[in-house]
Amino acid sequence: MIVQVVVDAPLPAALEYALPAGANGAGLIGRCCVVPLGRRRVSGLIVGTAAQGSVNAARLRGVERVVDELAPLGAYWLQLTRFAAEYYQHAWGEVAVPALPPALRAPPGPRFGAVLQRMRAATLTQGVAPLPAPVLNDEQQAAVAAIDAAEGFVPHLLHGVTGSGKTEVYLEAAARRLARDARAQVLLLVPEINLTPQLESRLRARFPQLPVAVLHSGLAAGERSAQWLAAHEGRARLVLGTRLAVFASLPHLALVVVDEEHDASFKASDGPRCSARDLAVKRAQLAGVPVVLGSATPAIETWAHAQRGKYRLLTLGHRAGGGRAADVQVRMVDTRSDKPEQGLTASVRSALVNTLAAGGQSLVFINRRGYAPVLACESCGWLSQCSRCSTYAAFHKGDGSLRCHHCGWRVRVPSACPTCGNVDLRAVGQGTQRIEETLGTLLPGARIARLDRDSTRRKDAARAALEAMHAGAVDVLVGTQMIAKGHDFQRVSLVVVLNADAQLVAADFRAPERLFATLLQVAGRAGRAGHASRVLVQTRYPAHPLLQALARADYAGFARRQLAERQAARLPPFVHQALLTAEARAMAPALALLSAAQEAGAAGRGVRLYDAVPMPLERLAGLYRAQLLVEAPRRADLQAFLSDWLPAVAMLARARRPQVRWQIEVDPQQI
Ligand code: ADP
Ligand code: ZN
Ligand code: ZN
C-alpha cells in the first residue's frame, strides 16, 4: 500500500511513501502525516493512495506517522488547495501545508493527542450582551431575501456606501443559513482584523449563543491552532478572519461573505500570491453555497462580473442609520489659485477654524507618515536617500531619524549635509507629523491626535486614539488611510484630503481605482449622524473625472469610465496577466534572467511577453528588481503557457551565476 503525500516544497508532484505493514488503508485521504524528506522530518498531507508505487518498492521510504487523532481534511478543502496551487503556479503542498495551523505545520509529536485535548478545552468566546438586530429597510430586506433564496453556488455583489447597512445584511443572511441547519457554518472574511474590532463585537453580540472562531496572523500560535480546530471539528459556527481564513477547514460551510472585497490586503504579498477574495468565490463554488462580496467601491473586475450578469448585483442606495449621503458636500480646492502654505490652503485653514468654533470634529487625511518625505540641502542639492533602496528616506522629527518606509532602514538625522557640510537642511513636503504640528499652530487649544503606523506602534494605541475620537475627546484627527477604515465616527463634519494628486497621476492602471476607493471611504467619514458636512479635496486637477465622480459619490459612473478605458487599452479584465519578477545583487543579472525567460517563452500560443524592465522601485533592501509581464486574452491560454514555461524558467535560474531569485504572480495587483 502506497500513499501520495504533499509537503511544503516546490516539487512537481506528490511524493510516494509506504504505509507500515498491517496499517489500515481506509480513510487516509486528507489526513496529516509525518514523513522523512531528505534528512528532515516534515509535516505532510495524504492526498491519495495506490496499491503500487511508481518507483522501485525497495527504495520507497515509509510514512513515519499518520495523525489519526485528527479528522481528515475534507474533499472540498483538498480541491480548494489544489485549485489554488494550480492557479497560482505553485506545488499543492506549498499551498496546503502552510494553510494548516501552526500545531500541524511542525511535525506533531507522540503527545499530539493531549495537545488536541487542551486545544478543545480552550473555549470559544461567546457574546455576553445580546444586541437586537435593527428592522431592516426595504433594500436590505431585498438583499437578504435574494441571498436566502439562493440555492447552490450563487455569487452576489452587495454594493452600498459605507453606512448603508451591508454588515446588517451579512448578519441577517448568516442568521438565516445558521437557523436552517444546526451544523451550518458561515465564513466571514475581512481585510484587517485589528482595525475592525467593532465587527467582531457586533458578531458576538448578534449571535450570543453561537461559538465564533477568529483567525488571523496576529494570534499566538496555540490560540490560532485552537481556533482552527474549532472550525475543523464543526464546533465554531461562525468563522471571522483575514485572508488566511479562506483556507480554514469548514466541513459544513453554508455561506461565504467577503467584506470590503476590493481591499488589496486580500492578495497575498509573498509565497503563492493567492487572492483570498477570488478563492472565496471558488470555495463557494466547490461547496455549492452562495457567496456575498460586499463593498462601497467594488474592484473593477468584480464590477465587470456584475455588469455581465456573472454575479448578482444587490444594491443598498441609502445610508441606513440616518445621515443621508446628500448631506455631504464634496468640494475641490484648486491649489493653483489657492496656494497651500505648509500644506494647507486658505480655504482649508478657514474651514478647520470654523469647524472647531462650531464644536465639530475634523479629519485630515494625508497618505504619508513622518514629518516630511525627504530632507534636502539647499546649498548642494543633497537629498536624503535610503542606502538600500532607490527611494528617499523620510524625515521623522520626533526621534530625529531618517527612515525608509519601504525597507525599514533608519539612521539619525545628520546635523550637517553629508556632502557639503552645510548645516541648513530643509524638510521638503508634508507628512502626518508636520501637518499635526502646523495644525497645532493654526488651532491653538484644539485637541489634535494623529493616527498612522508610527503613532500606533504601541499595541492598542490605535484603539485608544479611535476611542478618544468616538468619545469626542479629540477635535482634529490627522492620519493616513488608517483613519478611513471601518470607523463609525458620529460627529465628524469636516473631512480634508491633502495630497491625492500623487496617485491621480500614477502610472499603475489600478491607481485610480485604489484612490477612488480611499477617497470615497475617507469622505464617507463625514455626515454619519446627520449633520451637514463638508469634504474638501486639495488638488491641482479639480476637473479630473475621478474627482468629479467622487463629488457626485458616483461609483457606477467612475467604474463605467474605468472599464471603457481598460477595454480600449486592453487591460484587465479584458486580458489576463501574470508578472515574473527577478531580484539579484545587481540589475544586469536580474534583467538577463528575464530576457532568457522571454526567449524561452517566445513560442507561447495566445500569450504576449513584454520586455524585461526594472521594477518601478528598482532597488529594495539592497536587491535590484526587474519584471516581465505576460498577457493573454484568454485565461486558459495563460494558465497552459505558465505551467509549461515556469519549469523552464526554474532551469534557467538554477544555471545562472550570480544567483537570481524569481517569483511568479498571477493576476498581479501592482505593475
Ligand atoms: P456598512 O456595513 O454598509 O458600513 P452597517 O451595517 O455597519 O453598514 O450600518 C451602519 C450603521 O447603521 C450601523 O450603526 C448599523 O447598526 C445601522 N443600521 C444598519 N441597518 C439599519 C437599519 N435598518 N435601521 C437602523 N439602523 C441600521
Ligand atoms: Zn549639501
Ligand atoms: Zn529602504
mmCIF file of N, CA, C and O in Angstrom, residues 318-390:
data_model
loop_
_atom_site.group_PDB
_atom_site.id
_atom_site.type_symbol
_atom_site.label_atom_id
_atom_site.label_comp_id
_atom_site.label_asym_id
_atom_site.label_seq_id
_atom_site.Cartn_x
_atom_site.Cartn_y
_atom_site.Cartn_z
ATOM 1 N N HIS A 318 -28.925 53.815 0.074
ATOM 2 C CA HIS A 318 -29.088 54.861 1.096
ATOM 3 C C HIS A 318 -28.349 54.505 2.361
ATOM 4 O O HIS A 318 -28.151 53.337 2.658
ATOM 5 N N ARG A 319 -28.017 55.526 3.097
ATOM 6 C CA ARG A 319 -27.456 55.266 4.420
ATOM 7 C C ARG A 319 -28.555 54.717 5.312
ATOM 8 O O ARG A 319 -29.692 55.180 5.256
ATOM 9 N N ALA A 320 -28.189 53.746 6.129
ATOM 10 C CA ALA A 320 -29.219 53.045 6.904
ATOM 11 C C ALA A 320 -29.577 53.774 8.193
ATOM 12 O O ALA A 320 -30.745 53.952 8.506
ATOM 13 N N GLY A 321 -28.588 54.197 8.929
ATOM 14 C CA GLY A 321 -28.873 54.722 10.264
ATOM 15 C C GLY A 321 -29.079 56.228 10.303
ATOM 16 O O GLY A 321 -28.638 56.871 11.245
ATOM 17 N N GLY A 322 -29.690 56.813 9.299
ATOM 18 C CA GLY A 322 -29.829 58.270 9.247
ATOM 19 C C GLY A 322 -28.561 58.882 8.702
ATOM 20 O O GLY A 322 -27.524 58.231 8.612
ATOM 21 N N GLY A 323 -28.597 60.172 8.346
ATOM 22 C CA GLY A 323 -27.418 60.807 7.754
ATOM 23 C C GLY A 323 -27.326 60.423 6.299
ATOM 24 O O GLY A 323 -26.618 59.521 5.920
ATOM 25 N N ARG A 324 -28.050 61.089 5.450
ATOM 26 C CA ARG A 324 -28.061 60.719 4.044
ATOM 27 C C ARG A 324 -26.799 61.227 3.361
ATOM 28 O O ARG A 324 -26.235 62.242 3.744
ATOM 29 N N ALA A 325 -26.376 60.530 2.316
ATOM 30 C CA ALA A 325 -25.167 60.925 1.602
ATOM 31 C C ALA A 325 -25.306 62.343 1.047
ATOM 32 O O ALA A 325 -24.339 63.063 0.882
ATOM 33 N N ALA A 326 -26.545 62.737 0.742
ATOM 34 C CA ALA A 326 -26.780 64.055 0.144
ATOM 35 C C ALA A 326 -26.405 65.186 1.108
ATOM 36 O O ALA A 326 -26.180 66.315 0.689
ATOM 37 N N ASP A 327 -26.325 64.880 2.399
ATOM 38 C CA ASP A 327 -25.950 65.914 3.358
ATOM 39 C C ASP A 327 -24.472 66.259 3.265
ATOM 40 O O ASP A 327 -24.020 67.211 3.874
ATOM 41 N N VAL A 328 -23.721 65.430 2.543
ATOM 42 C CA VAL A 328 -22.288 65.656 2.465
ATOM 43 C C VAL A 328 -21.960 66.367 1.163
ATOM 44 O O VAL A 328 -22.318 65.914 0.084
ATOM 45 N N GLN A 329 -21.287 67.512 1.305
ATOM 46 C CA GLN A 329 -20.934 68.282 0.130
ATOM 47 C C GLN A 329 -19.438 68.103 -0.129
ATOM 48 O O GLN A 329 -18.633 68.356 0.762
ATOM 49 N N VAL A 330 -19.086 67.637 -1.322
ATOM 50 C CA VAL A 330 -17.672 67.446 -1.646
ATOM 51 C C VAL A 330 -17.232 68.587 -2.555
ATOM 52 O O VAL A 330 -17.871 68.864 -3.569
ATOM 53 N N ARG A 331 -16.172 69.259 -2.177
ATOM 54 C CA ARG A 331 -15.722 70.405 -2.971
ATOM 55 C C ARG A 331 -14.217 70.310 -3.219
ATOM 56 O O ARG A 331 -13.453 69.926 -2.335
ATOM 57 N N MET A 332 -13.798 70.668 -4.444
ATOM 58 C CA MET A 332 -12.373 70.688 -4.770
ATOM 59 C C MET A 332 -11.801 72.062 -4.428
ATOM 60 O O MET A 332 -12.425 73.078 -4.719
ATOM 61 N N VAL A 333 -10.635 72.058 -3.829
ATOM 62 C CA VAL A 333 -9.933 73.313 -3.568
ATOM 63 C C VAL A 333 -8.770 73.360 -4.550
ATOM 64 O O VAL A 333 -7.867 72.521 -4.487
ATOM 65 N N ASP A 334 -8.816 74.319 -5.475
ATOM 66 C CA ASP A 334 -7.831 74.388 -6.555
ATOM 67 C C ASP A 334 -6.522 74.972 -6.027
ATOM 68 O O ASP A 334 -6.421 76.167 -5.751
ATOM 69 N N THR A 335 -5.507 74.154 -5.934
ATOM 70 C CA THR A 335 -4.243 74.613 -5.331
ATOM 71 C C THR A 335 -3.423 75.481 -6.290
ATOM 72 O O THR A 335 -2.387 76.006 -5.912
ATOM 73 N N ARG A 336 -3.888 75.625 -7.538
ATOM 74 C CA ARG A 336 -3.179 76.536 -8.442
ATOM 75 C C ARG A 336 -3.502 77.990 -8.090
ATOM 76 O O ARG A 336 -2.694 78.879 -8.237
ATOM 77 N N SER A 337 -4.758 78.219 -7.616
ATOM 78 C CA SER A 337 -5.109 79.588 -7.241
ATOM 79 C C SER A 337 -5.012 79.803 -5.731
ATOM 80 O O SER A 337 -4.566 80.848 -5.264
ATOM 81 N N ASP A 338 -5.414 78.795 -4.970
ATOM 82 C CA ASP A 338 -5.359 78.899 -3.506
ATOM 83 C C ASP A 338 -4.110 78.127 -3.066
ATOM 84 O O ASP A 338 -4.175 76.940 -2.758
ATOM 85 N N LYS A 339 -2.970 78.787 -3.079
ATOM 86 C CA LYS A 339 -1.685 78.089 -2.886
ATOM 87 C C LYS A 339 -1.498 77.621 -1.446
ATOM 88 O O LYS A 339 -1.645 78.413 -0.514
ATOM 89 N N PRO A 340 -1.187 76.344 -1.248
ATOM 90 C CA PRO A 340 -1.018 75.847 0.123
ATOM 91 C C PRO A 340 0.221 76.448 0.802
ATOM 92 O O PRO A 340 1.245 76.651 0.147
ATOM 93 N N GLU A 341 0.057 76.741 2.071
ATOM 94 C CA GLU A 341 1.214 77.114 2.889
ATOM 95 C C GLU A 341 1.354 76.033 3.944
ATOM 96 O O GLU A 341 0.379 75.727 4.626
ATOM 97 N N GLN A 342 2.546 75.498 4.086
ATOM 98 C CA GLN A 342 2.768 74.341 4.972
ATOM 99 C C GLN A 342 1.748 73.247 4.675
ATOM 100 O O GLN A 342 1.246 72.586 5.578
ATOM 101 N N GLY A 343 1.397 73.108 3.412
ATOM 102 C CA GLY A 343 0.500 72.033 3.014
ATOM 103 C C GLY A 343 -0.985 72.356 3.086
ATOM 104 O O GLY A 343 -1.804 71.584 2.599
ATOM 105 N N LEU A 344 -1.353 73.499 3.697
ATOM 106 C CA LEU A 344 -2.776 73.802 3.868
ATOM 107 C C LEU A 344 -3.167 75.077 3.120
ATOM 108 O O LEU A 344 -2.547 76.127 3.314
ATOM 109 N N THR A 345 -4.212 74.999 2.302
ATOM 110 C CA THR A 345 -4.713 76.175 1.590
ATOM 111 C C THR A 345 -5.514 77.060 2.549
ATOM 112 O O THR A 345 -5.941 76.603 3.619
ATOM 113 N N ALA A 346 -5.761 78.293 2.113
ATOM 114 C CA ALA A 346 -6.542 79.213 2.936
ATOM 115 C C ALA A 346 -7.954 78.678 3.163
ATOM 116 O O ALA A 346 -8.506 78.780 4.262
ATOM 117 N N SER A 347 -8.556 78.080 2.117
ATOM 118 C CA SER A 347 -9.922 77.547 2.273
ATOM 119 C C SER A 347 -9.956 76.457 3.333
ATOM 120 O O SER A 347 -10.874 76.406 4.160
ATOM 121 N N VAL A 348 -8.953 75.599 3.300
ATOM 122 C CA VAL A 348 -8.915 74.505 4.266
ATOM 123 C C VAL A 348 -8.674 75.055 5.673
ATOM 124 O O VAL A 348 -9.316 74.630 6.642
ATOM 125 N N ARG A 349 -7.765 76.032 5.763
ATOM 126 C CA ARG A 349 -7.499 76.621 7.078
ATOM 127 C C ARG A 349 -8.763 77.207 7.688
ATOM 128 O O ARG A 349 -9.082 76.952 8.855
ATOM 129 N N SER A 350 -9.512 77.974 6.884
ATOM 130 C CA SER A 350 -10.675 78.612 7.495
ATOM 131 C C SER A 350 -11.761 77.585 7.816
ATOM 132 O O SER A 350 -12.462 77.698 8.817
ATOM 133 N N ALA A 351 -11.875 76.548 6.986
ATOM 134 C CA ALA A 351 -12.864 75.505 7.290
ATOM 135 C C ALA A 351 -12.527 74.812 8.609
ATOM 136 O O ALA A 351 -13.415 74.523 9.426
ATOM 137 N N LEU A 352 -11.233 74.567 8.845
ATOM 138 C CA LEU A 352 -10.823 73.917 10.094
ATOM 139 C C LEU A 352 -11.120 74.814 11.294
ATOM 140 O O LEU A 352 -11.642 74.354 12.323
ATOM 141 N N VAL A 353 -10.815 76.107 11.136
ATOM 142 C CA VAL A 353 -11.071 77.055 12.225
ATOM 143 C C VAL A 353 -12.569 77.116 12.534
ATOM 144 O O VAL A 353 -12.993 77.039 13.695
ATOM 145 N N ASN A 354 -13.381 77.194 11.465
ATOM 146 C CA ASN A 354 -14.829 77.310 11.664
ATOM 147 C C ASN A 354 -15.436 76.049 12.278
ATOM 148 O O ASN A 354 -16.322 76.126 13.122
ATOM 149 N N THR A 355 -14.948 74.904 11.841
ATOM 150 C CA THR A 355 -15.483 73.652 12.384
ATOM 151 C C THR A 355 -15.179 73.558 13.877
ATOM 152 O O THR A 355 -16.044 73.166 14.671
ATOM 153 N N LEU A 356 -13.955 73.923 14.238
ATOM 154 C CA LEU A 356 -13.582 73.882 15.655
ATOM 155 C C LEU A 356 -14.478 74.831 16.462
ATOM 156 O O LEU A 356 -14.993 74.468 17.520
ATOM 157 N N ALA A 357 -14.688 76.040 15.911
ATOM 158 C CA ALA A 357 -15.508 77.032 16.611
ATOM 159 C C ALA A 357 -16.942 76.531 16.791
ATOM 160 O O ALA A 357 -17.588 76.800 17.804
ATOM 161 N N ALA A 358 -17.424 75.760 15.810
ATOM 162 C CA ALA A 358 -18.801 75.248 15.883
ATOM 163 C C ALA A 358 -18.887 73.970 16.710
ATOM 164 O O ALA A 358 -19.963 73.370 16.817
ATOM 165 N N GLY A 359 -17.756 73.509 17.254
ATOM 166 C CA GLY A 359 -17.779 72.314 18.098
ATOM 167 C C GLY A 359 -17.810 71.005 17.331
ATOM 168 O O GLY A 359 -18.115 69.958 17.904
ATOM 169 N N GLY A 360 -17.492 71.052 16.041
ATOM 170 C CA GLY A 360 -17.485 69.815 15.250
ATOM 171 C C GLY A 360 -16.110 69.174 15.239
ATOM 172 O O GLY A 360 -15.119 69.785 15.649
ATOM 173 N N GLN A 361 -16.067 67.938 14.776
ATOM 174 C CA GLN A 361 -14.786 67.236 14.642
ATOM 175 C C GLN A 361 -14.322 67.271 13.188
ATOM 176 O O GLN A 361 -15.148 67.257 12.268
ATOM 177 N N SER A 362 -13.003 67.312 13.000
ATOM 178 C CA SER A 362 -12.440 67.289 11.646
ATOM 179 C C SER A 362 -11.496 66.106 11.489
ATOM 180 O O SER A 362 -10.835 65.699 12.439
ATOM 181 N N LEU A 363 -11.452 65.602 10.260
ATOM 182 C CA LEU A 363 -10.477 64.566 9.904
ATOM 183 C C LEU A 363 -9.577 65.139 8.826
ATOM 184 O O LEU A 363 -10.082 65.724 7.862
ATOM 185 N N VAL A 364 -8.280 64.977 8.985
ATOM 186 C CA VAL A 364 -7.355 65.443 7.964
ATOM 187 C C VAL A 364 -6.590 64.228 7.447
ATOM 188 O O VAL A 364 -5.864 63.573 8.191
ATOM 189 N N PHE A 365 -6.797 63.955 6.169
ATOM 190 C CA PHE A 365 -6.220 62.751 5.580
ATOM 191 C C PHE A 365 -5.017 63.100 4.712
ATOM 192 O O PHE A 365 -5.106 63.915 3.803
ATOM 193 N N ILE A 366 -3.887 62.515 5.020
ATOM 194 C CA ILE A 366 -2.703 62.667 4.174
ATOM 195 C C ILE A 366 -1.981 61.333 4.155
ATOM 196 O O ILE A 366 -1.654 60.772 5.191
ATOM 197 N N ASN A 367 -1.777 60.812 2.956
ATOM 198 C CA ASN A 367 -1.297 59.448 2.877
ATOM 199 C C ASN A 367 0.221 59.333 2.972
ATOM 200 O O ASN A 367 0.844 58.637 2.193
ATOM 201 N N ARG A 368 0.818 60.055 3.895
ATOM 202 C CA ARG A 368 2.267 59.989 4.081
ATOM 203 C C ARG A 368 2.581 60.173 5.535
ATOM 204 O O ARG A 368 2.217 61.189 6.120
ATOM 205 N N ARG A 369 3.258 59.187 6.106
ATOM 206 C CA ARG A 369 3.608 59.355 7.507
ATOM 207 C C ARG A 369 4.989 59.979 7.628
ATOM 208 O O ARG A 369 5.700 60.146 6.644
ATOM 209 N N GLY A 370 5.381 60.299 8.848
ATOM 210 C CA GLY A 370 6.639 61.001 9.067
ATOM 211 C C GLY A 370 6.397 62.496 9.067
ATOM 212 O O GLY A 370 5.259 62.971 8.977
ATOM 213 N N TYR A 371 7.505 63.248 9.173
ATOM 214 C CA TYR A 371 7.389 64.704 9.207
ATOM 215 C C TYR A 371 7.407 65.247 7.777
ATOM 216 O O TYR A 371 6.575 66.061 7.397
ATOM 217 N N ALA A 372 8.350 64.756 6.994
ATOM 218 C CA ALA A 372 8.441 65.164 5.595
ATOM 219 C C ALA A 372 9.025 64.008 4.799
ATOM 220 O O ALA A 372 9.849 63.263 5.308
ATOM 221 N N PRO A 373 8.594 63.851 3.552
ATOM 222 C CA PRO A 373 9.059 62.707 2.767
ATOM 223 C C PRO A 373 10.552 62.754 2.441
ATOM 224 O O PRO A 373 11.147 61.725 2.146
ATOM 225 N N VAL A 374 11.158 63.938 2.487
ATOM 226 C CA VAL A 374 12.589 64.000 2.170
ATOM 227 C C VAL A 374 13.226 65.216 2.848
ATOM 228 O O VAL A 374 12.557 66.214 3.135
ATOM 229 N N LEU A 375 14.512 65.080 3.123
ATOM 230 C CA LEU A 375 15.289 66.173 3.707
ATOM 231 C C LEU A 375 16.280 66.620 2.619
ATOM 232 O O LEU A 375 16.879 65.782 1.962
ATOM 233 N N ALA A 376 16.436 67.955 2.454
ATOM 234 C CA ALA A 376 17.266 68.438 1.349
ATOM 235 C C ALA A 376 18.295 69.442 1.831
ATOM 236 O O ALA A 376 18.063 70.181 2.786
ATOM 237 N N CYS A 377 19.441 69.468 1.148
ATOM 238 C CA CYS A 377 20.436 70.505 1.400
ATOM 239 C C CYS A 377 20.231 71.602 0.360
ATOM 240 O O CYS A 377 20.292 71.349 -0.846
ATOM 241 N N GLU A 378 19.985 72.802 0.840
ATOM 242 C CA GLU A 378 19.707 73.925 -0.047
ATOM 243 C C GLU A 378 20.940 74.298 -0.850
ATOM 244 O O GLU A 378 20.841 74.852 -1.930
ATOM 245 N N SER A 379 22.114 74.025 -0.293
ATOM 246 C CA SER A 379 23.283 74.579 -0.962
ATOM 247 C C SER A 379 23.875 73.631 -2.015
ATOM 248 O O SER A 379 24.322 74.085 -3.047
ATOM 249 N N CYS A 380 23.836 72.309 -1.794
ATOM 250 C CA CYS A 380 24.427 71.438 -2.815
ATOM 251 C C CYS A 380 23.414 70.507 -3.483
ATOM 252 O O CYS A 380 23.751 69.791 -4.426
ATOM 253 N N GLY A 381 22.192 70.478 -2.993
ATOM 254 C CA GLY A 381 21.184 69.645 -3.651
ATOM 255 C C GLY A 381 21.126 68.210 -3.145
ATOM 256 O O GLY A 381 20.407 67.375 -3.692
ATOM 257 N N TRP A 382 21.875 67.912 -2.075
ATOM 258 C CA TRP A 382 21.808 66.572 -1.477
ATOM 259 C C TRP A 382 20.370 66.270 -1.025
ATOM 260 O O TRP A 382 19.664 67.159 -0.531
ATOM 261 N N LEU A 383 19.933 65.022 -1.236
ATOM 262 C CA LEU A 383 18.608 64.600 -0.774
ATOM 263 C C LEU A 383 18.774 63.343 0.068
ATOM 264 O O LEU A 383 19.621 62.506 -0.226
ATOM 265 N N SER A 384 17.961 63.211 1.104
ATOM 266 C CA SER A 384 18.086 62.040 1.982
ATOM 267 C C SER A 384 17.601 60.797 1.252
ATOM 268 O O SER A 384 16.420 60.638 0.978
ATOM 269 N N GLN A 385 18.539 59.939 0.919
ATOM 270 C CA GLN A 385 18.249 58.745 0.132
ATOM 271 C C GLN A 385 18.395 57.528 1.040
ATOM 272 O O GLN A 385 19.286 57.494 1.880
ATOM 273 N N CYS A 386 17.526 56.531 0.845
ATOM 274 C CA CYS A 386 17.749 55.277 1.571
ATOM 275 C C CYS A 386 19.008 54.630 0.998
ATOM 276 O O CYS A 386 19.214 54.626 -0.215
ATOM 277 N N SER A 387 19.855 54.065 1.856
ATOM 278 C CA SER A 387 21.100 53.496 1.342
ATOM 279 C C SER A 387 20.854 52.140 0.693
ATOM 280 O O SER A 387 21.721 51.606 0.023
ATOM 281 N N ARG A 388 19.666 51.580 0.894
ATOM 282 C CA ARG A 388 19.430 50.237 0.359
ATOM 283 C C ARG A 388 18.362 50.179 -0.741
ATOM 284 O O ARG A 388 18.176 49.158 -1.368
ATOM 285 N N CYS A 389 17.603 51.312 -0.894
ATOM 286 C CA CYS A 389 16.512 51.314 -1.867
ATOM 287 C C CYS A 389 16.656 52.498 -2.808
ATOM 288 O O CYS A 389 17.278 53.498 -2.467
ATOM 289 N N SER A 390 16.005 52.396 -3.966
ATOM 290 C CA SER A 390 16.012 53.528 -4.886
ATOM 291 C C SER A 390 14.860 54.466 -4.523
ATOM 292 O O SER A 390 13.926 54.663 -5.291
#
